[in-house]
Coordinates of C-alpha atoms in Angstrom, one line a residue:
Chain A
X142 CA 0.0 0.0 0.0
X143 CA 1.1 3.4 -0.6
X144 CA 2.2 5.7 2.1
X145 CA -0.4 6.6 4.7
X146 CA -1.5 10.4 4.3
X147 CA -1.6 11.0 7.9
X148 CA -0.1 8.2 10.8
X149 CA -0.5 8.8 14.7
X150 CA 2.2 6.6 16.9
X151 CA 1.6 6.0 20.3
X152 CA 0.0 9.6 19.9
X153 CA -0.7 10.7 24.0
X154 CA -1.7 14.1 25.4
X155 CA -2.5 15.1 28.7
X156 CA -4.4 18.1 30.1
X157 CA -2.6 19.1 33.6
X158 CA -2.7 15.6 35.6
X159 CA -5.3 14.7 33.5
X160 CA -4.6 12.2 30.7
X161 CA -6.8 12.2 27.5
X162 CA -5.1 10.5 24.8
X163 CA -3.2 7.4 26.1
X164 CA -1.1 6.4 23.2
X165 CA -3.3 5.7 19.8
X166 CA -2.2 4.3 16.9
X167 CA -3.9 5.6 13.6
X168 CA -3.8 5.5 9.7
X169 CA -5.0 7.5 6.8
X170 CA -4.6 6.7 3.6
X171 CA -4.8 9.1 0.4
X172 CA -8.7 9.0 -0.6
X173 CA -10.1 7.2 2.9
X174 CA -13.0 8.5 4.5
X175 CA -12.4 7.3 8.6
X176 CA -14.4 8.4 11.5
X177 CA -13.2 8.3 14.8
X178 CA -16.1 7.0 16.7
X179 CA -16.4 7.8 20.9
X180 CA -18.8 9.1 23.4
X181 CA -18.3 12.7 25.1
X182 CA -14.9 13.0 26.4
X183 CA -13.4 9.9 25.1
X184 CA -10.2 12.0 23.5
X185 CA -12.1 12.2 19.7
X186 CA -11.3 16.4 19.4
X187 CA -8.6 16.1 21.2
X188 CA -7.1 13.9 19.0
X189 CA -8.0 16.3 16.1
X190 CA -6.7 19.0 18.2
X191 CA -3.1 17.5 18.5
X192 CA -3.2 16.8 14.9
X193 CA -3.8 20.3 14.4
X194 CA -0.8 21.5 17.0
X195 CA -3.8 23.2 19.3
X196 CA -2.4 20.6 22.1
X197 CA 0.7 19.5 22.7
X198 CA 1.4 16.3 22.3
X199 CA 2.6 14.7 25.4
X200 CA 4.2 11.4 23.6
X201 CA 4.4 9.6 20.5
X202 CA 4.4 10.8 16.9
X203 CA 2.4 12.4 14.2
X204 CA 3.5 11.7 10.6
X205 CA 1.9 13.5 7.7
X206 CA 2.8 11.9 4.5
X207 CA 5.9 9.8 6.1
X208 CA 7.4 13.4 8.0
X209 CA 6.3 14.2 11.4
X210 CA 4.8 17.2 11.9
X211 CA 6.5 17.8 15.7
X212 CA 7.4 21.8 16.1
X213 CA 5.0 22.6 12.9
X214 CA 2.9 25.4 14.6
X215 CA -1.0 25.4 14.1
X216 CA -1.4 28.6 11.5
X217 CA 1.2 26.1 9.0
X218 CA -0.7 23.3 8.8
X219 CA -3.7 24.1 6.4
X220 CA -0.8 25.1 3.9
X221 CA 1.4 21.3 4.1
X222 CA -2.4 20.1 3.2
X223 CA -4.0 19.6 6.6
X224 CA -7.6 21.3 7.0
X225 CA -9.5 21.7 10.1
X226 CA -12.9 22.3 10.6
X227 CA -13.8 22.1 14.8
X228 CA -16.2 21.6 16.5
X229 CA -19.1 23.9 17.7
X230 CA -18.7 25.4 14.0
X231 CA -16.7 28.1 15.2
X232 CA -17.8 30.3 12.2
X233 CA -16.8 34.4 12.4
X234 CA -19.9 35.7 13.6
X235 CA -19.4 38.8 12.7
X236 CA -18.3 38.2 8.9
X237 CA -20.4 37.7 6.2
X238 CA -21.2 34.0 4.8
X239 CA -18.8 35.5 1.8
X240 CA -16.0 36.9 4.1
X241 CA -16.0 34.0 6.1
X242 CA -15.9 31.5 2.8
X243 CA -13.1 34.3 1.6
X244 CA -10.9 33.8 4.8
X245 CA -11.1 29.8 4.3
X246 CA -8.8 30.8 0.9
X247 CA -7.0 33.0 2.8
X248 CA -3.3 31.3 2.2
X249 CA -4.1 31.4 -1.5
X250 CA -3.3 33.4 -4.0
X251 CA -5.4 32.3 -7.6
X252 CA -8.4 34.3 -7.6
X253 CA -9.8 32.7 -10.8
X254 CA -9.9 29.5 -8.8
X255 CA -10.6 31.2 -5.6
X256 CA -13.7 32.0 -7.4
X257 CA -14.4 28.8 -8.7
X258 CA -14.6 27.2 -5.9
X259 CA -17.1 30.1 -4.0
X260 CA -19.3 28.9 -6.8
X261 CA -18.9 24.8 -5.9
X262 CA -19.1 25.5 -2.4
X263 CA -22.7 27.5 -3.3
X264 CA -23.4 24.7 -5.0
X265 CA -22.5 22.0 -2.6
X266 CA -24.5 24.6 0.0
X267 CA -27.6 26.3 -1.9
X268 CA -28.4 28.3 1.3
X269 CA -25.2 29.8 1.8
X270 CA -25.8 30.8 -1.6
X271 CA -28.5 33.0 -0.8
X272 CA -27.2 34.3 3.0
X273 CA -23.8 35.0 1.1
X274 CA -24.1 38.7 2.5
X275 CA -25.4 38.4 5.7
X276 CA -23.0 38.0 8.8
X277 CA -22.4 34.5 9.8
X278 CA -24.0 35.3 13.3
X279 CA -27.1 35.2 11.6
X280 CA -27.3 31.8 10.7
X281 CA -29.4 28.5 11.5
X282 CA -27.0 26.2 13.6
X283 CA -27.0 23.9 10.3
X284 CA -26.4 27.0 7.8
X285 CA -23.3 27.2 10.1
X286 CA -22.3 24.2 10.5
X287 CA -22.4 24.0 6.2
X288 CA -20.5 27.4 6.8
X289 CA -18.0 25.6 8.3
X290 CA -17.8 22.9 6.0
X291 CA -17.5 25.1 2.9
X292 CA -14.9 27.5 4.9
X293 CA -12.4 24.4 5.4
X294 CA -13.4 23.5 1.6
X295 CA -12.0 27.0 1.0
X296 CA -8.7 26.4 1.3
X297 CA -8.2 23.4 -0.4
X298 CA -6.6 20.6 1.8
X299 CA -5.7 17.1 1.3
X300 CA -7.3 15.9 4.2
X301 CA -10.4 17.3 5.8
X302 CA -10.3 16.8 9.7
X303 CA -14.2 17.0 11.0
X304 CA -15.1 17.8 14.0
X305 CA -18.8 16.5 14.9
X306 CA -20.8 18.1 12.1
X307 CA -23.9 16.5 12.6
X308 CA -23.8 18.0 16.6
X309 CA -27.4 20.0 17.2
X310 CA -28.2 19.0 14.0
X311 CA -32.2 17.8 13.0
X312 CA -32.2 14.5 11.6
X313 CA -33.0 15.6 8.1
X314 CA -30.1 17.8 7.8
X315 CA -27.4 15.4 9.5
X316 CA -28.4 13.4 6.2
X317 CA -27.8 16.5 4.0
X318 CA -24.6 17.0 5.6
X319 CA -23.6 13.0 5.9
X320 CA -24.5 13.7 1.8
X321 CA -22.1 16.4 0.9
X322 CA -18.9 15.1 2.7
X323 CA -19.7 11.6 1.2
X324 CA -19.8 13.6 -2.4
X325 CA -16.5 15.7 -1.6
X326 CA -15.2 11.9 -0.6
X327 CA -15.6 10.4 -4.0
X328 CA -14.1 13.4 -5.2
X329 CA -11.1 12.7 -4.1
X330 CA -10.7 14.3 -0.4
X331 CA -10.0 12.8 2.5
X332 CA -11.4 13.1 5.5
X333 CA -11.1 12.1 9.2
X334 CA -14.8 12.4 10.7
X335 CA -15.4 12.7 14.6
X336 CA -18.5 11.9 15.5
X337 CA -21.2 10.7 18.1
X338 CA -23.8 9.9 15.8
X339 CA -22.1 5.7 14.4
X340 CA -24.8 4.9 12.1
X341 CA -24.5 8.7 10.8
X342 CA -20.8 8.5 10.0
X343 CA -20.4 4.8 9.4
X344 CA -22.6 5.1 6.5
X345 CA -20.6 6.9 4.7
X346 CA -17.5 5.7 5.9
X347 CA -15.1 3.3 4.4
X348 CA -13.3 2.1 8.0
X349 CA -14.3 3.4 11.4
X350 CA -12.1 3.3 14.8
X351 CA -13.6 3.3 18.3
X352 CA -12.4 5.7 21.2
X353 CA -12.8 4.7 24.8
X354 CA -11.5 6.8 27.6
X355 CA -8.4 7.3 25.4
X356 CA -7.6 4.7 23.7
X357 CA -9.1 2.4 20.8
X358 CA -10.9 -0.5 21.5
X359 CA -12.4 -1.3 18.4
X360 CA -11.1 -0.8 14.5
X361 CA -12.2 -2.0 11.0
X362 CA -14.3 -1.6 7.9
X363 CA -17.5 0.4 8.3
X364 CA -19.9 -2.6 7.3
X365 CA -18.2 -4.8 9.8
X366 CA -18.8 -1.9 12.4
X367 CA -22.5 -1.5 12.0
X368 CA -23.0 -5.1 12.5
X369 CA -20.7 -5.1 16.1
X370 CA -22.9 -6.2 18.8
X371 CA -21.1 -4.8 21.5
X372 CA -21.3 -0.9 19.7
X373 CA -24.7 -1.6 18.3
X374 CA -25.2 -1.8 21.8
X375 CA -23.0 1.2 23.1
X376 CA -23.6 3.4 20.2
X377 CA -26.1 2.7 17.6
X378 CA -28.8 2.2 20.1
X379 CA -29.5 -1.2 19.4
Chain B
X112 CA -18.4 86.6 13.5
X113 CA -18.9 83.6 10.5
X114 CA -15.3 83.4 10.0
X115 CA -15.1 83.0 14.1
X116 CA -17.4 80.3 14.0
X117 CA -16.1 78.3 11.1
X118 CA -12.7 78.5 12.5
X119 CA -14.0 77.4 15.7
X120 CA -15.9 74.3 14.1
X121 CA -12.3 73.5 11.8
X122 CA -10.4 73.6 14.9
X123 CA -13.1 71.3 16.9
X124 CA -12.9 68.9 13.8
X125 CA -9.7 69.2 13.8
X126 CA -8.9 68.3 17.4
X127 CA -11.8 65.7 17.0
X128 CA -10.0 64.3 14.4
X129 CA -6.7 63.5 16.5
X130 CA -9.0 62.6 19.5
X131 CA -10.6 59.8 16.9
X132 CA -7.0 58.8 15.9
X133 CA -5.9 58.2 19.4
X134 CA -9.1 56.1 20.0
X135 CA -8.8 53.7 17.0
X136 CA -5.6 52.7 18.0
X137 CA -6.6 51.8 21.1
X138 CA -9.5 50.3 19.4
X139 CA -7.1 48.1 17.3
X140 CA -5.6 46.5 20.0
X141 CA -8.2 46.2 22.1
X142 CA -10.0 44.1 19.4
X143 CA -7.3 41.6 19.3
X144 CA -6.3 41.0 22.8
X145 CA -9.4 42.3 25.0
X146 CA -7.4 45.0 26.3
X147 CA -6.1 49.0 26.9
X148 CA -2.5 49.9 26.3
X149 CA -2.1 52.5 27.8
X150 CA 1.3 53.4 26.7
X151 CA -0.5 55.1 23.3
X152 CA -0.6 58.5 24.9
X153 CA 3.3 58.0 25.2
X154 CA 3.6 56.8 21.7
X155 CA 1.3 60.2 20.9
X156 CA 4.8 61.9 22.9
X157 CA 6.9 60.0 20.7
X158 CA 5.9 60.4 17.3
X159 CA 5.3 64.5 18.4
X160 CA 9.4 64.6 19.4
X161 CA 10.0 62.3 15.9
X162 CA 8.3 64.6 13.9
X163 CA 10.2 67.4 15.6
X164 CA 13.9 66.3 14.7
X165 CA 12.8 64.9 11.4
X166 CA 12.0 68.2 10.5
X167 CA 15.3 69.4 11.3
X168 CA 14.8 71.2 15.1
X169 CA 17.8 70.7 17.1
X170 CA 17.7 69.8 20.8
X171 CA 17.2 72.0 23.2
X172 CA 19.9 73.0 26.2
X173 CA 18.4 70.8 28.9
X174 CA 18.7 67.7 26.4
X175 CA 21.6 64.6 26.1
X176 CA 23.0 66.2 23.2
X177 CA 22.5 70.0 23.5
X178 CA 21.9 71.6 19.9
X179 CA 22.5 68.3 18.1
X180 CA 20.0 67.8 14.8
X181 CA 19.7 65.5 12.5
X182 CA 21.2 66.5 9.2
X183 CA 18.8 68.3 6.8
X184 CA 15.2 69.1 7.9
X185 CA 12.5 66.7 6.0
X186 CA 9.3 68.4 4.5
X187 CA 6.7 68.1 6.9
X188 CA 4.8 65.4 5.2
X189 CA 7.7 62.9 4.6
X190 CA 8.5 64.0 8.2
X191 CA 5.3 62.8 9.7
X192 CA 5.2 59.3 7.1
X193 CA 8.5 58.0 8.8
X194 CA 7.3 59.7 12.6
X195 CA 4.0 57.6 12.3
X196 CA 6.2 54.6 10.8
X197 CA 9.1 55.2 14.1
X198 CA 6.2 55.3 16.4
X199 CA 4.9 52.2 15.2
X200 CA 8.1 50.7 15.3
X201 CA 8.1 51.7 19.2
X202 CA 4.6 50.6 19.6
X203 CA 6.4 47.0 18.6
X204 CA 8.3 47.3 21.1
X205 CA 6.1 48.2 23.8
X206 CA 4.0 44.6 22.9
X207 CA 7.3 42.8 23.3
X208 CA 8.3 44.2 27.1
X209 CA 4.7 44.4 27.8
X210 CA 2.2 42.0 26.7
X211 CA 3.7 39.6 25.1
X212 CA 5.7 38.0 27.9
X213 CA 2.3 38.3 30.0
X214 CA 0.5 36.1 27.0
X215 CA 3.4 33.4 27.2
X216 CA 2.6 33.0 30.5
X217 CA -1.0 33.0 30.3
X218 CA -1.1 35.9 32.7
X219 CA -4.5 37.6 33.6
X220 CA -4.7 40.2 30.5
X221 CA -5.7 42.9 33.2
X222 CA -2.3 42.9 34.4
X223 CA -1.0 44.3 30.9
X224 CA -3.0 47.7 32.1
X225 CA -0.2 48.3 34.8
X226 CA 2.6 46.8 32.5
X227 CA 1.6 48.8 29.3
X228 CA 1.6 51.8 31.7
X229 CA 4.9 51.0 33.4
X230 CA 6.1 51.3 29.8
X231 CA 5.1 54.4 28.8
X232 CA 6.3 56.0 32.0
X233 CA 9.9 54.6 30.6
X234 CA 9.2 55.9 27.3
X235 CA 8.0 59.4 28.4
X236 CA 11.1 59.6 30.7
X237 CA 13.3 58.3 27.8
X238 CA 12.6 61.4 26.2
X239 CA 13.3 64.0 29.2
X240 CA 16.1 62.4 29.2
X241 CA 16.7 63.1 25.3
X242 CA 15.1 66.3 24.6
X243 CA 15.0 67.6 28.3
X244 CA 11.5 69.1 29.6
X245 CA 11.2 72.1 27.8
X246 CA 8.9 72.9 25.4
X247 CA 9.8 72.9 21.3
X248 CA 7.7 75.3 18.8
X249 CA 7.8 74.0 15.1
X250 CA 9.3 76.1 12.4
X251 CA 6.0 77.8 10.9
X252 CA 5.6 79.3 7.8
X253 CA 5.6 78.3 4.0
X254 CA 9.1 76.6 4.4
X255 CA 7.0 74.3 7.2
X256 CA 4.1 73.6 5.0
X257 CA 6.2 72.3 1.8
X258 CA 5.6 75.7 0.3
X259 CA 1.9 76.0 1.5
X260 CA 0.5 79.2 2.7
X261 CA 0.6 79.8 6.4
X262 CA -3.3 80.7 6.3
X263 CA -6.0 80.6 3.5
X264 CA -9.4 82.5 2.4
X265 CA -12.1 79.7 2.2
X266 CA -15.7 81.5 1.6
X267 CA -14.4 85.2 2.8
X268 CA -13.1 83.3 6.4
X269 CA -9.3 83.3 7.1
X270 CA -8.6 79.5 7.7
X271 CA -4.8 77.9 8.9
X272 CA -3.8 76.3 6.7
X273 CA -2.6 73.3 9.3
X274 CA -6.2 73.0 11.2
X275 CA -7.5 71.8 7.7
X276 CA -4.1 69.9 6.7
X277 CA -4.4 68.2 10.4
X278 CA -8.4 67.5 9.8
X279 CA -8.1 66.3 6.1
X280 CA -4.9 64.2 7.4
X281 CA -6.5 62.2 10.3
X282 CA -9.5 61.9 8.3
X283 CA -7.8 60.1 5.3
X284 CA -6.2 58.0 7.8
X285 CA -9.4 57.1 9.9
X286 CA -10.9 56.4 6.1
X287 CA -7.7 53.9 5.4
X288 CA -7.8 52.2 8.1
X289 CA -11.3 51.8 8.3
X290 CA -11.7 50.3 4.7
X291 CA -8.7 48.2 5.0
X292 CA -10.1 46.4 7.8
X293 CA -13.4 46.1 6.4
X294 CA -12.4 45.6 2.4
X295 CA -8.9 43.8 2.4
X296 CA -7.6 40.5 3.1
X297 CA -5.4 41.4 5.8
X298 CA -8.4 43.4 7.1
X299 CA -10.0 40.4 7.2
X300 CA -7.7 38.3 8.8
X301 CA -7.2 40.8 11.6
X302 CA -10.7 40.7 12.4
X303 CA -10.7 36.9 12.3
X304 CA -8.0 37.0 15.0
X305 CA -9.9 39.9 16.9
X306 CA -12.9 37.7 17.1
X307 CA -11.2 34.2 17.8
X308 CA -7.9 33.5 17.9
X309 CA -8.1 29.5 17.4
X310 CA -10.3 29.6 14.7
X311 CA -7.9 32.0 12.6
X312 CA -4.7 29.6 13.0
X313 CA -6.6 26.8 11.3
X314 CA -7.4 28.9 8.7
X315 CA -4.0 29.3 8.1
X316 CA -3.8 33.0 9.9
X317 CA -0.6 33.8 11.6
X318 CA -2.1 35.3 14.7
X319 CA 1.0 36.1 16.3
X320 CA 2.1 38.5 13.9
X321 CA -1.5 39.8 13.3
X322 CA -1.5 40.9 17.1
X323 CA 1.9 42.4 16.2
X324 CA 0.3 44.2 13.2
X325 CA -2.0 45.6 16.0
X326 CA 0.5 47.1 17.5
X327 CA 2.4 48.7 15.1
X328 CA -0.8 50.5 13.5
X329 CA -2.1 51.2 16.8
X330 CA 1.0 53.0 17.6
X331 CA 1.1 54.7 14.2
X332 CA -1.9 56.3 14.9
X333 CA -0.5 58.0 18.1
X334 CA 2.2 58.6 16.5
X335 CA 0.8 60.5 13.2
X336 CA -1.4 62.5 16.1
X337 CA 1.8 63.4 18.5
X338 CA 3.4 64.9 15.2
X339 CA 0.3 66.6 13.8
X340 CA -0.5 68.2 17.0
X341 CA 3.0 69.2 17.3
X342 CA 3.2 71.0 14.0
X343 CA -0.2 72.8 14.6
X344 CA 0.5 73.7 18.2
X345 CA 3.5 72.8 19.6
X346 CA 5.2 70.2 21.7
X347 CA 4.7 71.6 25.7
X348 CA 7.2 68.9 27.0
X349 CA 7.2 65.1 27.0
X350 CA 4.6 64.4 28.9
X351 CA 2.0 66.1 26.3
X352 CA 0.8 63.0 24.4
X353 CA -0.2 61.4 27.9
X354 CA -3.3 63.9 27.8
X355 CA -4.2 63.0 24.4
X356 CA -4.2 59.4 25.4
X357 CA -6.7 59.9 28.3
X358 CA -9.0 62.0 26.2
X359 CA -8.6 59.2 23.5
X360 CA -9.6 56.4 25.9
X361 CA -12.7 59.0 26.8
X362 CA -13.4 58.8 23.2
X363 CA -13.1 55.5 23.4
X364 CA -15.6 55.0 26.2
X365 CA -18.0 57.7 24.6
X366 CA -18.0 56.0 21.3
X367 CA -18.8 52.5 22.3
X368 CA -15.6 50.2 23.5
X369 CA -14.2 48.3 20.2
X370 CA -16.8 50.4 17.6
X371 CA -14.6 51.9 14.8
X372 CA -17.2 54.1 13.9
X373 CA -17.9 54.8 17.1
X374 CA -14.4 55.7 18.1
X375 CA -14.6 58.2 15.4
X376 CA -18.2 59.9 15.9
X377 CA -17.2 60.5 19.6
X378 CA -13.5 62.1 18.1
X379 CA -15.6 64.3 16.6
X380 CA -18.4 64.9 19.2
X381 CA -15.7 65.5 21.8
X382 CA -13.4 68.1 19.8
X383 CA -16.4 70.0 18.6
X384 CA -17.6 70.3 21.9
X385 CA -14.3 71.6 23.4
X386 CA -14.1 74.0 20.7
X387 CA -17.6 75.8 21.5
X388 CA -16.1 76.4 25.0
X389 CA -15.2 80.6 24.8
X390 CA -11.4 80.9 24.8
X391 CA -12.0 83.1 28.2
X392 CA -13.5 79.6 29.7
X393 CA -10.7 77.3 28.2
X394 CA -10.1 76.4 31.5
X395 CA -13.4 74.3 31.4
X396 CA -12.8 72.4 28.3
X397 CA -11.3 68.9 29.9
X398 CA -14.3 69.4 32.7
X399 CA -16.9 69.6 29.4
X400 CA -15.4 66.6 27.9
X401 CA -15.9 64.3 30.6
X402 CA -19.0 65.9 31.1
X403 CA -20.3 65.0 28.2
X404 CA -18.6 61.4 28.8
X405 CA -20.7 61.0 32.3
X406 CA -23.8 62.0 30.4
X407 CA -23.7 59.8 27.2
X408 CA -22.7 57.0 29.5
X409 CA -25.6 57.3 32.2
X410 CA -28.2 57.6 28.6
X411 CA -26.3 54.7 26.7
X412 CA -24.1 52.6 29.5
X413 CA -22.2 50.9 26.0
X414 CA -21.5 54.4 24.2
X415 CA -22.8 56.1 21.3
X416 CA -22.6 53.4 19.0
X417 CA -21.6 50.3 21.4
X418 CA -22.8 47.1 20.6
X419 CA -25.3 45.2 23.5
X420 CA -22.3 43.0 24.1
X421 CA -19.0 44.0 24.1
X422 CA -17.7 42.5 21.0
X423 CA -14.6 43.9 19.0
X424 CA -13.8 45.8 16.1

């Protein structure tokens, strides 16, 4: 197999005494779509955090594309290829729908294309189409969260790190959203999805890994996943 | 009596002008890191003293170098371009011994208050030290202007020349800054980090070095003041700009903490309102300015144009 886009080793962090992520081992390859699966506090974000160089890392490695990314500060990341949209949508509030989709290209300089994709991601995202001059503030919580999506689109990265999309989400709109990132998926991105919602995120994933109290208990392909009795039990609500 | 009064209005827009270019620069930095520095009345000081020996004036006999100059006097504009740009550079400075070590350490941001104003104490005693207490006066004249006359005719009314040079300057810069924050991609990312910090890094926004941008403008601003109050007045002795900086945080207050618009609609209010006081009541004028402060604030607790939260720039 090729080389893996993104590889954690023995990845731990800890907050003061406190330790979240107790030394997980993860791979993603060019193209995948993987979810990290976990209830609250099980080390999911954080592990997207330290990724993205908002924690430190207390032990173990992160390689991105075979080089570790140890000392690479947060604001560099999105330009090696590394986008992060977090959680609680974080949009600008006080920014329009077009300055905030603007700010997602802010690293790049080809307008043409910059422009291109404003139109794609108004295509992906009808509604932002039409809010694209009001501020972000004013939003539904799924307008922002699609927002969000279409920000980290923005700048173009390799691989899409998600932070619970479908959170506060109604039903019909976690599918419009489980929809799009599937779509941007066979397109070609890849993506490591955190989420709550299993049978959300394993239906559109191609491999799924299991968080518990900071480490992973459970890893494999998405279809063998849904059919796990022990997290149809924990998670799927079976 | 018309020429009176439109004088009298220039010189309050004029005043308000300055007043409005103090404020923003707090404004700037407060929208980034939530708080005042309140070493911008010294970097008013500074870029006034810049100006000064940019211009060609010597310093004066109670100075470290008596009668020394720097060679060749710069026309006044170029004079006040590099003053503005030094006072910046200084304003750098002052986030480097001041905040930033406090932010390493995660330090309560309040504590930056007594920090920023331990450093402009040093910076305001850095020039006694230089220039000695006394009191400079500007060349004046064409030869000061860059060949402008001292004083024009505008609609049968005698105007100087400098009130409306020192209005039409602060104005223009108000109007730059104000569009590149709100038009340009820098603009942008500035307010990205103003509103959260986190958020901007993943977008790939330096945040470090927009705080620092912060700074340097914010100190610019004093710094284009200090020098264009010099050149229309004079420079009364180090410690002028440190007035300027309390009137500015007034303005501040007045126009709603973190509005750029309001910082520059209270500019205005407050130097129009000074400059109805009589000249035989001058004494009054600071007691009518935060007059006016208690009473917009008791009316509107957020300002003139202050938002229901407190949100930034």
């Amino acid at each position: 197999m090729s080389t893996p886009l993104l590889e954690l080793q023995g990845l731990s962090v800890h907050y003061g005494s406190v330790q979240a992520l107790a030394g997980i081992d993860l791979v993603v390859h060019p193209g995948e779509l993987v979810t990290l699966l976990g209830s609250n506090g099980a080390g999911k974000s954080t592990t997207l955090r330290a990724i993205s160089a908002l924690v430190p890392a207390a032990a173990g490695q992160i390689l991105w594309r075979g080089g570790s990314l140890a000392g690479v500060p947060a604001h560099r990341l999105l330009k090696l290829g590394i986008g992060h949209c977090p959680e609680g949508r974080r949009v600008l509030s006080r920014q329009s729908v077009a300055d905030n989709l603007m700010l997602g290209a802010y690293l790049r300089r080809d307008t043409a294309a910059i422009h291109a994709d404003l139109e794609r991601c108004y295509g992906l995202f009808p509604r932002l189409a039409e809010r694209r001059s009001q501020l972000a503030g004013a939003l539904s919580g799924g307008e922002q969260q699609m927002l969000a999506i279409a920000r980290a689109l923005m700048g173009r990265p390799e691989l899409l790190l998600l932070d619970e999309p479908s959170l506060g989400l109604a039903p019909k709109l976690v599918g419009e959203v489980m929809a799009a990132l599937a779509q941007l998926n066979r397109e070609g991105l890849t993506i490591l999805l955190v989420e709550q919602n299993a049978q959300a995120a394993l239906s559109i994933a191609a491999r799924g890994v299991v968080l518990e109290a900071g480490r992973l208990t459970l890893a494999g392909p998405a279809a063998d996943l849904l059919a796990d009795p022990t997290l149809q039990a924990a998670y799927l609500g079976g | 009596m018309i020429e009176t009064l439109l004088q009298t209005l220039l010189n309050g827009a004029a005043s308000g002008g300055v007043y409005a270019l103090v404020a923003l620069g707090y404004t700037l930095v407060f929208s980034v890191l939530g708080v005042i520095n309140f070493a911008q009345g010294a970097l008013f000081s500074v870029g006034g003293y810049l100006t000064f020996l940019l211009m060609g004036g010597r310093i004066g006999v109670n100075g470290a170098l008596p009668g020394w100059g720097l060679p060749g006097g710069l026309p006044f504009w170029l004079a006040l371009l590099l003053a503005a740009a030094g006072s910046g550079l200084v304003g750098l400075l002052v986030e480097r011994v001041a905040f930033a070590p406090l932010r390493r350490r995660n330090a309560e941001p309040l504590l930056a208050l007594i920090t920023s104003l331990g450093a402009g104490v040093v910076l305001v005693n850095l020039l006694q030290l230089l220039m000695g207490a006394e009191g400079y006066a500007f060349p004046h004249g064409s030869d000061a202007l860059g060949g402008l006359p001292d004083a024009l005719v505008i609609a049968g009314a005698r105007i100087r020349t400098i009130q409306l040079l020192l209005l039409l300057i602060s104005a223009a810069a108000v109007l730059a800054l104000s569009l590149w924050l709100e038009r340009s991609r820098g603009g942008r990312a500035l307010r990205a980090v103003a509103e959260d910090a986190t958020t901007a890094q993943l977008l790939g926004i330096h945040s470090e070095a927009m705080v620092r941008l912060a700074f340097f403008l914010s100190g610019a601003l004093a710094g284009l003041g200090g020098g264009l109050i010099g050149v229309s007045v004079s420079l009364p002795g180090p410690y002028f700009g440190i007035g300027y900086g309390l009137k500015g945080l007034a303005v501040l207050v007045l126009g709603g903490l973190g509005s750029v618009p309001g910082a520059i609609a209270g500019g205005l209010l407050m130097g129009l309102a000074e400059a109805l006081v009589p000249s035989e009541a001058s004494g009054w004028r600071d007691a009518l300015a935060f007059a006016i402060l208690f009473v917009v604030l008791l009316l509107r607790p957020r300002g003139l144009l202050g938002r229901r939260t407190v949100e930034k720039v």
